[in-house]
PDB file of C-alpha atoms in Angstrom:
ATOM      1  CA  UNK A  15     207.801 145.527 146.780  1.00 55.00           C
ATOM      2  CA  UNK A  16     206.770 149.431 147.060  1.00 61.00           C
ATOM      3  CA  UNK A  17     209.491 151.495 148.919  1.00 73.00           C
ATOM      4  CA  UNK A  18     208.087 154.775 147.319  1.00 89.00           C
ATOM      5  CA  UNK A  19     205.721 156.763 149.666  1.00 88.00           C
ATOM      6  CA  UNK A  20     204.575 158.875 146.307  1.00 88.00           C
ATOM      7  CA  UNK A  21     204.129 155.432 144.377  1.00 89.00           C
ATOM      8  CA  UNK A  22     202.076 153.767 147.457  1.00 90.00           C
ATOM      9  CA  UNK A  23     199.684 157.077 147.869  1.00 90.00           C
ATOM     10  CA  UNK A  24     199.412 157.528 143.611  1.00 90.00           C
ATOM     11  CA  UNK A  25     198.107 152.960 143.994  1.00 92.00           C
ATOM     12  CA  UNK A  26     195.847 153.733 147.114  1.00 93.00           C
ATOM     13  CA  UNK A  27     194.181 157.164 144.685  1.00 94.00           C
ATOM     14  CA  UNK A  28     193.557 154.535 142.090  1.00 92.00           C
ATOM     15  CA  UNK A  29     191.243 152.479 144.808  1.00 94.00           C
ATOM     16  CA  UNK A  30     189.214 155.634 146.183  1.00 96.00           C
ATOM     17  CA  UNK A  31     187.181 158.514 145.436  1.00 95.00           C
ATOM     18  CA  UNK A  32     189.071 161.966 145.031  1.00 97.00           C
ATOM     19  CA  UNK A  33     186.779 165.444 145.363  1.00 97.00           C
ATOM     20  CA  UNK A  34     188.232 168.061 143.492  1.00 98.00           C
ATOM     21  CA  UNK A  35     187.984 171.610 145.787  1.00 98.00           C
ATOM     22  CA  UNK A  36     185.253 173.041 143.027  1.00 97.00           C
ATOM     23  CA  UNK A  37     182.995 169.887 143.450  1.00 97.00           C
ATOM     24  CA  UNK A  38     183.450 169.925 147.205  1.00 97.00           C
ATOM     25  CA  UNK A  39     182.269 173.567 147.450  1.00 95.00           C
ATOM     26  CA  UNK A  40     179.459 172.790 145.352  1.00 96.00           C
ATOM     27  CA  UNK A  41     178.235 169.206 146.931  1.00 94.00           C
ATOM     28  CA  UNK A  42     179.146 170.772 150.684  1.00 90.00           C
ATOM     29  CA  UNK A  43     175.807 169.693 151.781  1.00 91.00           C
ATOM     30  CA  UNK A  44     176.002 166.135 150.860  1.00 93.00           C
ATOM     31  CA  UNK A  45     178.683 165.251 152.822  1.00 95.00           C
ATOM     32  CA  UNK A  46     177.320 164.523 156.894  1.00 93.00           C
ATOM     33  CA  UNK A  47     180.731 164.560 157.827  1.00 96.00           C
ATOM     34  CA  UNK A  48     183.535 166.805 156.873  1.00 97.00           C
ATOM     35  CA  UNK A  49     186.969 165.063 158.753  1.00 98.00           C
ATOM     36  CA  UNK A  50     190.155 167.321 159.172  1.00 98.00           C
ATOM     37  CA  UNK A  51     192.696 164.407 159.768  1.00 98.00           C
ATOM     38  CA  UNK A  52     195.943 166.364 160.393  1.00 98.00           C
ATOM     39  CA  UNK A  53     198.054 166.728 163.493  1.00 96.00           C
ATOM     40  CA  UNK A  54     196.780 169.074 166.031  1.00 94.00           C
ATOM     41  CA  UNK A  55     199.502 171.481 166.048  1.00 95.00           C
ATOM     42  CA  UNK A  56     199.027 171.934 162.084  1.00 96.00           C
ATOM     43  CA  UNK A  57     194.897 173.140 162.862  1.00 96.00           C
ATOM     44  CA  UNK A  58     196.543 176.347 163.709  1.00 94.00           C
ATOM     45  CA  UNK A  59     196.615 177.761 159.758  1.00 92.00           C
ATOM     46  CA  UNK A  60     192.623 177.200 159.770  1.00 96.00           C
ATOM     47  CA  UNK A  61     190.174 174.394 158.960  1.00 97.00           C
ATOM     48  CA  UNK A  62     187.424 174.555 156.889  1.00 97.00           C
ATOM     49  CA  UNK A  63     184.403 175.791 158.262  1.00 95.00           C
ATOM     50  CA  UNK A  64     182.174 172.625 159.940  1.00 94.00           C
ATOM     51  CA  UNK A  65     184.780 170.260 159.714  1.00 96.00           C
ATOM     52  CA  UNK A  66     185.526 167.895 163.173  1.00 96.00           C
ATOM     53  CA  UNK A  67     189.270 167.462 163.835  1.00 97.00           C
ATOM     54  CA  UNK A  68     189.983 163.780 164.003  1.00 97.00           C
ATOM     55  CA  UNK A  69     194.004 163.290 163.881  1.00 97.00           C
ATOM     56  CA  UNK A  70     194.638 160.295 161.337  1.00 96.00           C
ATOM     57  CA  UNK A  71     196.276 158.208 164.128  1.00 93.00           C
ATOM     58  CA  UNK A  72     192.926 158.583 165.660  1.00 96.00           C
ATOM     59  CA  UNK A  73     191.002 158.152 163.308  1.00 96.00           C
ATOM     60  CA  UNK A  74     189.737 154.162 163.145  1.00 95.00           C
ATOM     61  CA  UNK A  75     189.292 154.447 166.866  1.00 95.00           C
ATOM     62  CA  UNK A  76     187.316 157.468 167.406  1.00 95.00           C
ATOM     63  CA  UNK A  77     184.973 157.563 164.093  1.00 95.00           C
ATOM     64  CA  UNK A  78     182.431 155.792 165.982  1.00 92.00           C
ATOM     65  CA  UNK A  79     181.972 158.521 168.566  1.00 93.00           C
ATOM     66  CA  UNK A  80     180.817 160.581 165.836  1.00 91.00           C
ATOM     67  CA  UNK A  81     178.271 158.043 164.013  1.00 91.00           C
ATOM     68  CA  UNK A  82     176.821 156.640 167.749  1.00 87.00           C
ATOM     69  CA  UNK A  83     173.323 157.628 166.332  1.00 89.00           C
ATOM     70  CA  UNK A  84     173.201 155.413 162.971  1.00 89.00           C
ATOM     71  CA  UNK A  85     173.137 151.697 162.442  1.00 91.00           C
ATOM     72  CA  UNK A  86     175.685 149.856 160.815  1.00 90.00           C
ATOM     73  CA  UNK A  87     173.172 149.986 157.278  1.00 92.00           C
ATOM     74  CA  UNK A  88     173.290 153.894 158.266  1.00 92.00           C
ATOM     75  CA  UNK A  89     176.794 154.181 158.816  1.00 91.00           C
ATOM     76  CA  UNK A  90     178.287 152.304 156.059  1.00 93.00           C
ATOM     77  CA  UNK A  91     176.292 154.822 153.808  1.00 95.00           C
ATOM     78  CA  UNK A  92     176.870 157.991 155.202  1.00 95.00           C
ATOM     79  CA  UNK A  93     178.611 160.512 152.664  1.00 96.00           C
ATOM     80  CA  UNK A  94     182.065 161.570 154.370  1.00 97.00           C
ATOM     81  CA  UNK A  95     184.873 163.671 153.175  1.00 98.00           C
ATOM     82  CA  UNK A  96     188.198 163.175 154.569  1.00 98.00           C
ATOM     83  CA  UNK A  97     191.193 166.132 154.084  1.00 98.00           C
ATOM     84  CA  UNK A  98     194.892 166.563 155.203  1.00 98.00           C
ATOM     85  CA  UNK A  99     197.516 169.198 154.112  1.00 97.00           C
ATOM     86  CA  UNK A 100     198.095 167.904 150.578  1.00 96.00           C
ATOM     87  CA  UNK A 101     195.665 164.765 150.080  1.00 96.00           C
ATOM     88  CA  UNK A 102     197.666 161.758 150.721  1.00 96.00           C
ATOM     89  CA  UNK A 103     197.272 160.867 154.133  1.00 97.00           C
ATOM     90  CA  UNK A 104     193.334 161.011 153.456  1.00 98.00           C
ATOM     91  CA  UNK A 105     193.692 159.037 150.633  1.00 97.00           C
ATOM     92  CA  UNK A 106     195.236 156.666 152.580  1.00 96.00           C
ATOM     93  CA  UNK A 107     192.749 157.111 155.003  1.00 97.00           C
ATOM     94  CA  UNK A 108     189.541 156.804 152.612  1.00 97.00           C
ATOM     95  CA  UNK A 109     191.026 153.207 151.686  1.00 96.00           C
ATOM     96  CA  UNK A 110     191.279 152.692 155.842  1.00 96.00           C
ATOM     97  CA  UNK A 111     187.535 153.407 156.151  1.00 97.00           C
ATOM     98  CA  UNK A 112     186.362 151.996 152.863  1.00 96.00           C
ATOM     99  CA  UNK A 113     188.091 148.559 154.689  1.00 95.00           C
ATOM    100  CA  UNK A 114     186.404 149.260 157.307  1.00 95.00           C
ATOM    101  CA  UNK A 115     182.307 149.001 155.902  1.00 95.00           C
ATOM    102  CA  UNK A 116     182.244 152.755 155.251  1.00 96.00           C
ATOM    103  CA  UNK A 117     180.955 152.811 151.569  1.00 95.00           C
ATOM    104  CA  UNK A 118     180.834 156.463 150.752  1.00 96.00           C
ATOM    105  CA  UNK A 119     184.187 158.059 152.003  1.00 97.00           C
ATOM    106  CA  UNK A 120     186.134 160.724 149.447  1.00 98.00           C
ATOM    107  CA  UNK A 121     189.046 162.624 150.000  1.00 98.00           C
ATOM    108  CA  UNK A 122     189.544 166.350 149.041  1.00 98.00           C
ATOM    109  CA  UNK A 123     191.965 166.147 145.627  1.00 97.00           C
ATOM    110  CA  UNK A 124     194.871 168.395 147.124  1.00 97.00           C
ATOM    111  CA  UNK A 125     193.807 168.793 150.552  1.00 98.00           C
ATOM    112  CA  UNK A 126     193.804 172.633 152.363  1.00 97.00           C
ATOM    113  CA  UNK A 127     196.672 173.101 150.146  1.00 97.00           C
ATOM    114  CA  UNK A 128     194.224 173.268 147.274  1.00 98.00           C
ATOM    115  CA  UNK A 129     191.754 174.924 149.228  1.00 98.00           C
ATOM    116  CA  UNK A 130     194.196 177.577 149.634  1.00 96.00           C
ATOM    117  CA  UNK A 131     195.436 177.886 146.237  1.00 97.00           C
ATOM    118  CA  UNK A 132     191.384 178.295 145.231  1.00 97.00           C
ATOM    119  CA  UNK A 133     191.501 181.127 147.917  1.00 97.00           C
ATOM    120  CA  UNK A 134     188.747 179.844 150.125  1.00 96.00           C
ATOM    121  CA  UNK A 135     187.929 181.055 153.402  1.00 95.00           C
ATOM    122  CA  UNK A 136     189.623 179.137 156.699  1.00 96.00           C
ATOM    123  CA  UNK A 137     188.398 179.341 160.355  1.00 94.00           C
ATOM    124  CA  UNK A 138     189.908 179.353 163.222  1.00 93.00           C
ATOM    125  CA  UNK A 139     190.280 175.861 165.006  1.00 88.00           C
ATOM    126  CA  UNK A 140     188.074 175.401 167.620  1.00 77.00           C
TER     127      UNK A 140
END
């Protein structure tokens, strides 16, 4: 049994696909979809730039609204890059949508946190 929160998200990093903020910046245009998964209230410090704002409680739910156009072959392959405040919740979500068919799902390695510490740019939330 796992009663650690830090132990449960370091096992669930083991089973996905991390992107460091350096490879992110440099593979921006391979990812078709760029997912901010925190609360809305916390979209107020900035998001990055082309990113869609998908809560993580939302997430499973309202994914499809934003691959309507692409077959299930399509979807399952399309490159997407989930972030949070500090990288666990989209960790934990990456595992979500891996379960889910969706092959090619990373999260960002440190989340806006670590896009802050590399001191790049934020926009406002639209």
């Amino acid at each position: 049994m796992m009663l650690n929160y830090k132990h449960y998200v370091d096992d669930i990093r083991a089973t996905i696909t991390e992107v460091s903020v350096a490879d992110f910046v440099t593979r921006l245009q391979d990812f078709n979809l760029v997912i901010d998964i925190r609360e809305p209230q916390e979209l107020a410090e900035g998001v990055i730039a082309g990113s869609i704002a998908i809560p993580r409680g939302l997430l499973e739910a309202s994914i499809g609204e934003h691959i309507k156009d692409c077959d299930d072959a399509e979807a399952s392959a399309l490159p997407i890059l989930l972030y949070c405040r500090s990288g666990a919740r989209s960790a934990l979500a990456a595992r979500t949508l891996r379960e889910m068919g969706f092959n090619n799902v990373y999260s960002l390695a440190g989340g806006i946190n670590a896009w802050r510490e590399a001191d790049l740019p934020l926009e406002a939330s639209k």
